């Protein structure tokens, strides 16, 4: 465990225990029905692989990229997987903070607070998210005894109780909905298995973002306090000031990180929008009720939930994630309409052909830069 002043920075085991204890129970379902859901999701994941590869043409015919495991998990399994991923991804930052502990009076404060408080706070956030995620491609997933991963650290998670909950809430055909979700998540798996440089590029950007983090412990505490105030209503949205109304990701950043965050936002918008475009593009061929599912799902997104739910979504940056789906899908659709699927796939040539944040909003600019320049 990384520690400051002899105390653990994050008690990861406590984070898992807290999140597992606080997460809401899943839908009422018999053991036999649960087994059927798990089996069907595994079948859909396999069939979605062929549909997505054929539609996207990202993987040349006859080639076999490195495979990644597909895991159908419950909410507790999703929590364990994500804690393992956080621990791996944040290790360099926590080690950097450990190195600074002797040079800052804030180190003693964090040492006194201890990793147990941090573990509880992380667990509370994960308990909120664990009942909402339908599926996830884990890009930086360390393999474990209960959660296998591939050699490059990837695995695909489908969260069975959440899928069942949403399909019931929307009152849609459950078999169609499960395949529709599998198509989205399989697109993410295809993105990373079909583009060899993508994982390392994304990891490099994230590590650059973390390397630029101001690791002075007192500064970190102050920014976290501001974030907590915004959640509690102590700093109302729209209040004058640099941090008013911003998410936790935006608050806990230095000016030098904004450029990196812009590039990360563009990449994530591309990946999420591409997955939405593919799931709807494949849908009419294999999901007969795709139009109904999409309409009801979009209405559900737009409705939101309670004030607390909305506050947490803003604090965690989930509202920005929903914008990524929308903006990225518009970018992909516009490019494919103009230059076709093969023309769009030039986006995967290298990091230099990824769209910028500005180009996500102006697809014609990306086409001009990547296509017109190549043709001149």
Tab-separated table of C-alpha atoms in Angstrom:
chain	number	residue	atom	x	y	z
A	1	UNK	CA	0.000	0.000	0.000
A	2	UNK	CA	1.173	3.490	-0.779
A	3	UNK	CA	1.292	5.520	2.428
A	4	UNK	CA	1.942	8.989	3.775
A	5	UNK	CA	3.290	9.475	7.243
A	6	UNK	CA	3.003	5.731	7.884
A	7	UNK	CA	-0.721	5.667	7.108
A	8	UNK	CA	-2.183	4.132	3.988
A	9	UNK	CA	-3.203	6.651	1.327
A	10	UNK	CA	-6.105	4.437	0.246
A	11	UNK	CA	-7.401	1.398	2.074
A	12	UNK	CA	-8.454	-0.477	-1.047
A	13	UNK	CA	-9.963	-3.399	0.828
A	14	UNK	CA	-12.127	-1.002	2.831
A	15	UNK	CA	-13.193	0.694	-0.403
A	16	UNK	CA	-14.419	-2.659	-1.731
A	17	UNK	CA	-16.138	-3.537	1.552
A	18	UNK	CA	-17.829	-0.127	1.817
A	19	UNK	CA	-19.071	-0.100	-1.759
A	20	UNK	CA	-20.319	-3.687	-1.533
A	21	UNK	CA	-22.182	-2.933	1.688
A	22	UNK	CA	-23.783	0.298	0.446
A	23	UNK	CA	-24.663	-0.644	-3.126
A	24	UNK	CA	-28.364	-1.052	-3.726
A	25	UNK	CA	-29.664	-4.598	-4.199
A	26	UNK	CA	-30.312	-5.734	-7.737
A	27	UNK	CA	-33.705	-6.586	-9.235
A	28	UNK	CA	-35.749	-9.433	-7.819
A	29	UNK	CA	-34.859	-12.442	-9.947
A	30	UNK	CA	-34.877	-16.203	-9.432
A	31	UNK	CA	-31.675	-18.206	-9.474
A	32	UNK	CA	-32.777	-20.030	-12.623
A	33	UNK	CA	-33.586	-16.779	-14.424
A	34	UNK	CA	-30.246	-15.324	-13.336
A	35	UNK	CA	-28.420	-18.299	-14.878
A	36	UNK	CA	-30.365	-17.808	-18.111
A	37	UNK	CA	-29.487	-14.093	-18.220
A	38	UNK	CA	-25.785	-14.813	-17.713
A	39	UNK	CA	-25.778	-17.497	-20.426
A	40	UNK	CA	-27.601	-15.222	-22.872
A	41	UNK	CA	-25.246	-12.293	-22.263
A	42	UNK	CA	-22.283	-14.548	-22.979
A	43	UNK	CA	-23.882	-15.697	-26.235
A	44	UNK	CA	-24.653	-12.135	-27.233
A	45	UNK	CA	-21.087	-11.037	-26.500
A	46	UNK	CA	-19.837	-13.717	-28.874
A	47	UNK	CA	-22.294	-12.907	-31.661
A	48	UNK	CA	-21.756	-9.166	-31.224
A	49	UNK	CA	-18.066	-9.668	-31.930
A	50	UNK	CA	-18.778	-10.854	-35.492
A	51	UNK	CA	-21.413	-8.171	-36.140
A	52	UNK	CA	-19.188	-5.323	-34.947
A	53	UNK	CA	-16.105	-6.459	-36.856
A	54	UNK	CA	-18.112	-6.830	-40.064
A	55	UNK	CA	-19.776	-3.415	-39.707
A	56	UNK	CA	-16.716	-1.399	-38.671
A	57	UNK	CA	-14.172	-3.135	-40.927
A	58	UNK	CA	-11.549	-2.182	-38.358
A	59	UNK	CA	-10.011	-5.671	-38.323
A	60	UNK	CA	-8.888	-7.086	-41.706
A	61	UNK	CA	-10.744	-10.205	-42.761
A	62	UNK	CA	-8.914	-13.367	-41.758
A	63	UNK	CA	-6.851	-11.704	-39.035
A	64	UNK	CA	-7.295	-12.548	-35.382
A	65	UNK	CA	-6.339	-9.833	-32.878
A	66	UNK	CA	-5.453	-10.763	-29.335
A	67	UNK	CA	-8.610	-11.872	-27.582
A	68	UNK	CA	-9.820	-10.465	-24.280
A	69	UNK	CA	-12.053	-12.186	-21.728
A	70	UNK	CA	-15.746	-11.397	-21.374
A	71	UNK	CA	-16.988	-11.458	-17.780
A	72	UNK	CA	-20.645	-11.319	-16.780
A	73	UNK	CA	-20.571	-9.873	-13.255
A	74	UNK	CA	-22.867	-8.667	-10.494
A	75	UNK	CA	-22.514	-5.265	-8.846
A	76	UNK	CA	-19.978	-6.521	-6.312
A	77	UNK	CA	-17.878	-7.999	-9.129
A	78	UNK	CA	-17.909	-4.671	-10.963
A	79	UNK	CA	-16.762	-2.945	-7.765
A	80	UNK	CA	-13.846	-5.355	-7.253
A	81	UNK	CA	-12.749	-5.004	-10.862
A	82	UNK	CA	-12.800	-1.209	-10.767
A	83	UNK	CA	-10.962	-0.943	-7.462
A	84	UNK	CA	-8.224	-3.132	-8.956
A	85	UNK	CA	-8.122	-0.873	-12.013
A	86	UNK	CA	-7.995	2.334	-9.950
A	87	UNK	CA	-5.224	0.924	-7.811
A	88	UNK	CA	-3.128	0.101	-10.863
A	89	UNK	CA	-3.761	3.359	-12.688
A	90	UNK	CA	-3.189	5.623	-9.672
A	91	UNK	CA	-0.083	3.839	-8.398
A	92	UNK	CA	2.424	6.326	-9.932
A	93	UNK	CA	0.536	9.337	-8.526
A	94	UNK	CA	0.288	7.826	-5.041
A	95	UNK	CA	3.972	6.955	-5.082
A	96	UNK	CA	4.737	10.522	-6.122
A	97	UNK	CA	2.699	11.833	-3.188
A	98	UNK	CA	4.522	9.461	-0.867
A	99	UNK	CA	7.847	10.912	-2.002
A	100	UNK	CA	6.576	14.399	-1.143
A	101	UNK	CA	5.216	13.549	2.295
A	102	UNK	CA	8.337	14.618	4.164
A	103	UNK	CA	8.536	17.988	2.394
A	104	UNK	CA	5.050	19.289	3.146
A	105	UNK	CA	3.186	19.946	6.376
A	106	UNK	CA	0.117	18.621	4.612
A	107	UNK	CA	1.656	15.162	4.719
A	108	UNK	CA	0.966	14.988	8.428
A	109	UNK	CA	-2.650	15.988	7.828
A	110	UNK	CA	-3.173	13.266	5.264
A	111	UNK	CA	-1.364	10.830	7.513
A	112	UNK	CA	-3.763	11.640	10.320
A	113	UNK	CA	-6.792	11.375	8.097
A	114	UNK	CA	-5.486	8.038	6.916
A	115	UNK	CA	-6.376	5.727	4.117
A	116	UNK	CA	-9.461	4.413	5.861
A	117	UNK	CA	-11.334	7.670	5.332
A	118	UNK	CA	-10.205	7.738	1.716
A	119	UNK	CA	-11.244	4.116	1.315
A	120	UNK	CA	-14.713	4.842	2.682
A	121	UNK	CA	-15.121	7.868	0.390
A	122	UNK	CA	-14.032	5.874	-2.655
A	123	UNK	CA	-16.376	3.078	-1.642
A	124	UNK	CA	-19.308	5.494	-1.402
A	125	UNK	CA	-18.684	6.778	-4.923
A	126	UNK	CA	-18.339	3.269	-6.320
A	127	UNK	CA	-21.561	2.180	-4.640
A	128	UNK	CA	-23.334	4.979	-6.522
A	129	UNK	CA	-21.830	3.983	-9.864
A	130	UNK	CA	-22.144	0.214	-9.429
A	131	UNK	CA	-25.910	0.215	-9.903
A	132	UNK	CA	-25.771	2.338	-13.056
A	133	UNK	CA	-23.111	0.849	-15.335
A	134	UNK	CA	-24.469	-1.631	-17.894
A	135	UNK	CA	-21.136	-2.690	-19.309
A	136	UNK	CA	-17.529	-1.605	-19.471
A	137	UNK	CA	-14.364	-2.396	-21.370
A	138	UNK	CA	-11.588	-2.226	-18.800
A	139	UNK	CA	-8.517	-0.987	-20.609
A	140	UNK	CA	-6.071	-1.156	-17.701
A	141	UNK	CA	-7.322	-4.191	-15.835
A	142	UNK	CA	-4.796	-6.226	-13.838
A	143	UNK	CA	-5.600	-9.928	-13.904
A	144	UNK	CA	-6.625	-11.528	-10.613
A	145	UNK	CA	-7.712	-14.897	-9.359
A	146	UNK	CA	-11.415	-14.060	-9.604
A	147	UNK	CA	-11.159	-11.531	-12.446
A	148	UNK	CA	-9.022	-12.794	-15.322
A	149	UNK	CA	-7.593	-10.363	-17.844
A	150	UNK	CA	-5.668	-10.500	-21.099
A	151	UNK	CA	-1.933	-10.057	-21.516
A	152	UNK	CA	-2.432	-6.400	-22.473
A	153	UNK	CA	-4.672	-5.717	-19.463
A	154	UNK	CA	-8.079	-5.652	-21.160
A	155	UNK	CA	-11.354	-7.330	-20.271
A	156	UNK	CA	-15.018	-6.778	-21.037
A	157	UNK	CA	-17.537	-6.583	-18.198
A	158	UNK	CA	-21.308	-6.939	-18.572
A	159	UNK	CA	-23.181	-6.086	-15.354
A	160	UNK	CA	-26.139	-8.492	-15.427
A	161	UNK	CA	-28.375	-7.032	-12.647
A	162	UNK	CA	-28.132	-3.526	-14.097
A	163	UNK	CA	-29.039	-4.726	-17.575
A	164	UNK	CA	-32.064	-6.587	-16.209
A	165	UNK	CA	-33.093	-3.551	-14.145
A	166	UNK	CA	-33.011	-1.176	-17.136
A	167	UNK	CA	-34.733	-3.532	-19.566
A	168	UNK	CA	-37.586	-3.883	-17.051
A	169	UNK	CA	-37.718	-0.157	-16.383
A	170	UNK	CA	-37.920	0.607	-20.115
A	171	UNK	CA	-40.345	-2.249	-20.739
A	172	UNK	CA	-38.487	-3.390	-23.859
A	173	UNK	CA	-37.792	-6.827	-25.299
A	174	UNK	CA	-35.141	-8.224	-22.919
A	175	UNK	CA	-33.379	-10.348	-25.540
A	176	UNK	CA	-33.065	-7.415	-27.944
A	177	UNK	CA	-31.894	-5.077	-25.179
A	178	UNK	CA	-29.183	-7.469	-24.009
A	179	UNK	CA	-27.807	-7.804	-27.532
A	180	UNK	CA	-28.000	-4.025	-28.036
A	181	UNK	CA	-25.889	-3.446	-24.921
A	182	UNK	CA	-23.434	-6.167	-25.988
A	183	UNK	CA	-22.973	-4.430	-29.355
A	184	UNK	CA	-21.935	-1.191	-27.642
A	185	UNK	CA	-19.439	-2.833	-25.318
A	186	UNK	CA	-18.078	-5.132	-28.021
A	187	UNK	CA	-17.330	-2.043	-30.099
A	188	UNK	CA	-15.047	-0.828	-27.314
A	189	UNK	CA	-13.303	-4.192	-27.240
A	190	UNK	CA	-12.836	-4.026	-31.022
A	191	UNK	CA	-11.427	-0.507	-30.759
A	192	UNK	CA	-8.658	-1.609	-28.422
A	193	UNK	CA	-7.928	-5.016	-29.942
A	194	UNK	CA	-8.064	-3.672	-33.500
A	195	UNK	CA	-5.910	-0.572	-32.908
A	196	UNK	CA	-2.644	-1.788	-31.329
A	197	UNK	CA	-1.354	1.652	-30.328
A	198	UNK	CA	-4.584	2.949	-28.760
A	199	UNK	CA	-4.157	1.514	-25.269
A	200	UNK	CA	-0.591	2.799	-24.845
A	201	UNK	CA	-1.575	6.201	-26.217
A	202	UNK	CA	-4.497	6.543	-23.825
A	203	UNK	CA	-2.424	5.334	-20.884
A	204	UNK	CA	0.288	7.832	-21.779
A	205	UNK	CA	-2.201	10.699	-21.832
A	206	UNK	CA	-3.684	9.681	-18.477
A	207	UNK	CA	-0.249	9.347	-16.888
A	208	UNK	CA	0.751	12.739	-18.282
A	209	UNK	CA	-2.387	14.175	-16.693
A	210	UNK	CA	-1.513	12.570	-13.352
A	211	UNK	CA	2.148	13.656	-13.623
A	212	UNK	CA	0.976	17.254	-13.907
A	213	UNK	CA	-1.147	16.934	-10.773
A	214	UNK	CA	-0.218	19.344	-8.007
A	215	UNK	CA	0.691	16.801	-5.330
A	216	UNK	CA	0.971	19.248	-2.457
A	217	UNK	CA	-1.285	17.471	0.064
A	218	UNK	CA	-2.838	20.673	1.424
A	219	UNK	CA	-3.764	21.761	-2.116
A	220	UNK	CA	-5.353	18.389	-2.803
A	221	UNK	CA	-7.343	18.597	0.430
A	222	UNK	CA	-8.501	22.125	-0.388
A	223	UNK	CA	-9.705	21.127	-3.852
A	224	UNK	CA	-11.494	18.092	-2.510
A	225	UNK	CA	-13.137	20.312	0.119
A	226	UNK	CA	-14.363	22.630	-2.649
A	227	UNK	CA	-15.751	19.634	-4.523
A	228	UNK	CA	-17.548	18.437	-1.386
A	229	UNK	CA	-19.020	21.910	-0.863
A	230	UNK	CA	-20.398	21.942	-4.393
A	231	UNK	CA	-22.105	18.599	-3.720
A	232	UNK	CA	-23.521	19.715	-0.379
A	233	UNK	CA	-24.839	22.965	-1.823
A	234	UNK	CA	-22.294	25.119	-0.006
A	235	UNK	CA	-21.105	26.475	-3.318
A	236	UNK	CA	-24.154	26.885	-5.537
A	237	UNK	CA	-23.923	26.288	-9.243
A	238	UNK	CA	-23.403	29.532	-11.091
A	239	UNK	CA	-21.703	31.267	-8.165
A	240	UNK	CA	-18.969	33.633	-9.227
A	241	UNK	CA	-15.548	32.067	-9.025
A	242	UNK	CA	-13.221	29.915	-11.048
A	243	UNK	CA	-14.482	26.569	-9.724
A	244	UNK	CA	-18.220	27.279	-9.521
A	245	UNK	CA	-20.358	24.573	-11.077
A	246	UNK	CA	-17.478	22.404	-12.296
A	247	UNK	CA	-16.985	18.683	-11.888
A	248	UNK	CA	-14.467	17.010	-9.601
A	249	UNK	CA	-12.252	16.158	-12.579
A	250	UNK	CA	-12.223	19.815	-13.616
A	251	UNK	CA	-11.633	21.129	-10.095
A	252	UNK	CA	-8.725	18.821	-9.305
A	253	UNK	CA	-6.492	19.961	-12.163
A	254	UNK	CA	-3.704	22.438	-12.760
A	255	UNK	CA	-3.680	24.843	-15.703
A	256	UNK	CA	-1.091	22.635	-17.423
A	257	UNK	CA	-3.562	19.740	-17.367
A	258	UNK	CA	-6.263	21.505	-19.363
A	259	UNK	CA	-4.583	20.818	-22.691
A	260	UNK	CA	-4.198	17.127	-21.813
A	261	UNK	CA	-7.807	16.973	-20.600
A	262	UNK	CA	-8.945	18.438	-23.910
A	263	UNK	CA	-7.182	15.671	-25.831
A	264	UNK	CA	-8.575	13.022	-23.494
A	265	UNK	CA	-12.084	14.432	-23.904
A	266	UNK	CA	-11.752	14.233	-27.685
A	267	UNK	CA	-10.567	10.614	-27.578
A	268	UNK	CA	-13.312	9.547	-25.179
A	269	UNK	CA	-15.938	11.343	-27.277
A	270	UNK	CA	-14.693	9.468	-30.325
A	271	UNK	CA	-14.726	6.073	-28.587
A	272	UNK	CA	-18.151	6.514	-26.985
A	273	UNK	CA	-19.730	8.093	-30.047
A	274	UNK	CA	-18.321	5.385	-32.300
A	275	UNK	CA	-19.797	2.699	-30.024
A	276	UNK	CA	-23.222	4.404	-30.106
A	277	UNK	CA	-23.056	4.734	-33.889
A	278	UNK	CA	-22.113	1.077	-34.336
A	279	UNK	CA	-24.764	-0.285	-31.960
A	280	UNK	CA	-27.455	1.603	-33.873
A	281	UNK	CA	-25.928	0.812	-37.260
A	282	UNK	CA	-25.797	-2.915	-36.602
A	283	UNK	CA	-29.075	-2.839	-34.722
A	284	UNK	CA	-31.653	-2.960	-37.553
A	285	UNK	CA	-30.061	-6.136	-38.925
A	286	UNK	CA	-30.052	-8.095	-35.660
A	287	UNK	CA	-32.168	-6.175	-33.109
A	288	UNK	CA	-35.701	-5.870	-34.436
A	289	UNK	CA	-36.852	-3.388	-31.778
A	290	UNK	CA	-33.757	-1.168	-31.894
A	291	UNK	CA	-35.750	2.010	-32.702
A	292	UNK	CA	-37.985	1.535	-29.648
A	293	UNK	CA	-35.019	0.730	-27.414
A	294	UNK	CA	-33.056	3.782	-28.543
A	295	UNK	CA	-36.028	6.139	-28.101
A	296	UNK	CA	-36.832	4.896	-24.600
A	297	UNK	CA	-33.178	4.827	-23.579
A	298	UNK	CA	-32.656	8.420	-24.704
A	299	UNK	CA	-35.766	9.494	-22.790
A	300	UNK	CA	-34.388	7.781	-19.692
A	301	UNK	CA	-31.092	9.659	-20.055
A	302	UNK	CA	-32.912	12.954	-20.466
A	303	UNK	CA	-35.180	12.467	-17.448
A	304	UNK	CA	-32.356	12.136	-14.973
A	305	UNK	CA	-33.205	11.287	-11.385
A	306	UNK	CA	-33.305	12.898	-7.953
A	307	UNK	CA	-31.500	16.110	-7.032
A	308	UNK	CA	-28.854	14.085	-5.192
A	309	UNK	CA	-28.395	11.854	-8.217
A	310	UNK	CA	-28.053	14.895	-10.462
A	311	UNK	CA	-25.564	16.525	-8.080
A	312	UNK	CA	-23.432	13.400	-7.970
A	313	UNK	CA	-23.556	13.092	-11.738
A	314	UNK	CA	-22.269	16.632	-12.103
A	315	UNK	CA	-19.627	16.212	-9.424
A	316	UNK	CA	-18.300	13.004	-10.977
A	317	UNK	CA	-18.394	14.405	-14.499
A	318	UNK	CA	-21.080	11.960	-15.693
A	319	UNK	CA	-22.976	14.756	-17.427
A	320	UNK	CA	-19.860	15.325	-19.504
A	321	UNK	CA	-19.812	11.626	-20.356
A	322	UNK	CA	-23.363	11.856	-21.714
A	323	UNK	CA	-22.271	14.788	-23.877
A	324	UNK	CA	-19.419	12.620	-25.141
A	325	UNK	CA	-21.910	10.042	-26.400
A	326	UNK	CA	-23.921	12.703	-28.200
A	327	UNK	CA	-21.075	14.799	-29.630
A	328	UNK	CA	-18.976	11.795	-30.597
A	329	UNK	CA	-21.869	10.057	-32.353
A	330	UNK	CA	-22.577	13.200	-34.373
A	331	UNK	CA	-18.916	13.371	-35.399
A	332	UNK	CA	-18.799	9.737	-36.502
A	333	UNK	CA	-22.078	9.972	-38.406
A	334	UNK	CA	-21.026	13.134	-40.239
A	335	UNK	CA	-17.651	11.695	-41.246
A	336	UNK	CA	-19.082	8.356	-42.403
A	337	UNK	CA	-21.777	10.163	-44.410
A	338	UNK	CA	-19.100	12.223	-46.143
A	339	UNK	CA	-16.211	9.779	-46.721
A	340	UNK	CA	-17.641	6.329	-45.921
A	341	UNK	CA	-16.617	3.801	-43.274
A	342	UNK	CA	-13.173	3.184	-44.739
A	343	UNK	CA	-12.584	6.928	-44.867
A	344	UNK	CA	-13.669	7.273	-41.259
A	345	UNK	CA	-11.306	4.454	-40.260
A	346	UNK	CA	-8.351	6.676	-41.080
A	347	UNK	CA	-8.996	8.013	-37.585
A	348	UNK	CA	-7.269	4.865	-36.270
A	349	UNK	CA	-4.061	5.355	-38.313
A	350	UNK	CA	-2.038	7.035	-35.550
A	351	UNK	CA	-2.425	9.470	-32.648
A	352	UNK	CA	-1.949	12.280	-35.179
A	353	UNK	CA	-5.160	11.333	-37.001
A	354	UNK	CA	-7.335	11.376	-33.880
A	355	UNK	CA	-9.753	14.318	-33.868
A	356	UNK	CA	-9.092	17.270	-31.629
A	357	UNK	CA	-11.741	18.516	-29.236
A	358	UNK	CA	-12.548	21.309	-31.720
A	359	UNK	CA	-12.798	18.831	-34.605
A	360	UNK	CA	-15.298	16.693	-32.678
A	361	UNK	CA	-17.606	19.707	-32.898
A	362	UNK	CA	-16.593	20.440	-36.512
A	363	UNK	CA	-16.186	17.124	-38.406
A	364	UNK	CA	-15.520	18.946	-41.699
A	365	UNK	CA	-12.309	20.314	-40.197
A	366	UNK	CA	-11.087	16.793	-39.415
A	367	UNK	CA	-11.952	15.647	-42.935
A	368	UNK	CA	-10.074	18.619	-44.376
A	369	UNK	CA	-7.014	17.947	-42.227
A	370	UNK	CA	-6.798	14.169	-42.637
A	371	UNK	CA	-8.315	13.555	-46.080
A	372	UNK	CA	-7.742	16.679	-48.107
A	373	UNK	CA	-4.140	16.940	-46.926
A	374	UNK	CA	-3.492	13.280	-47.751
A	375	UNK	CA	-4.983	13.710	-51.219
A	376	UNK	CA	-3.099	16.910	-52.066
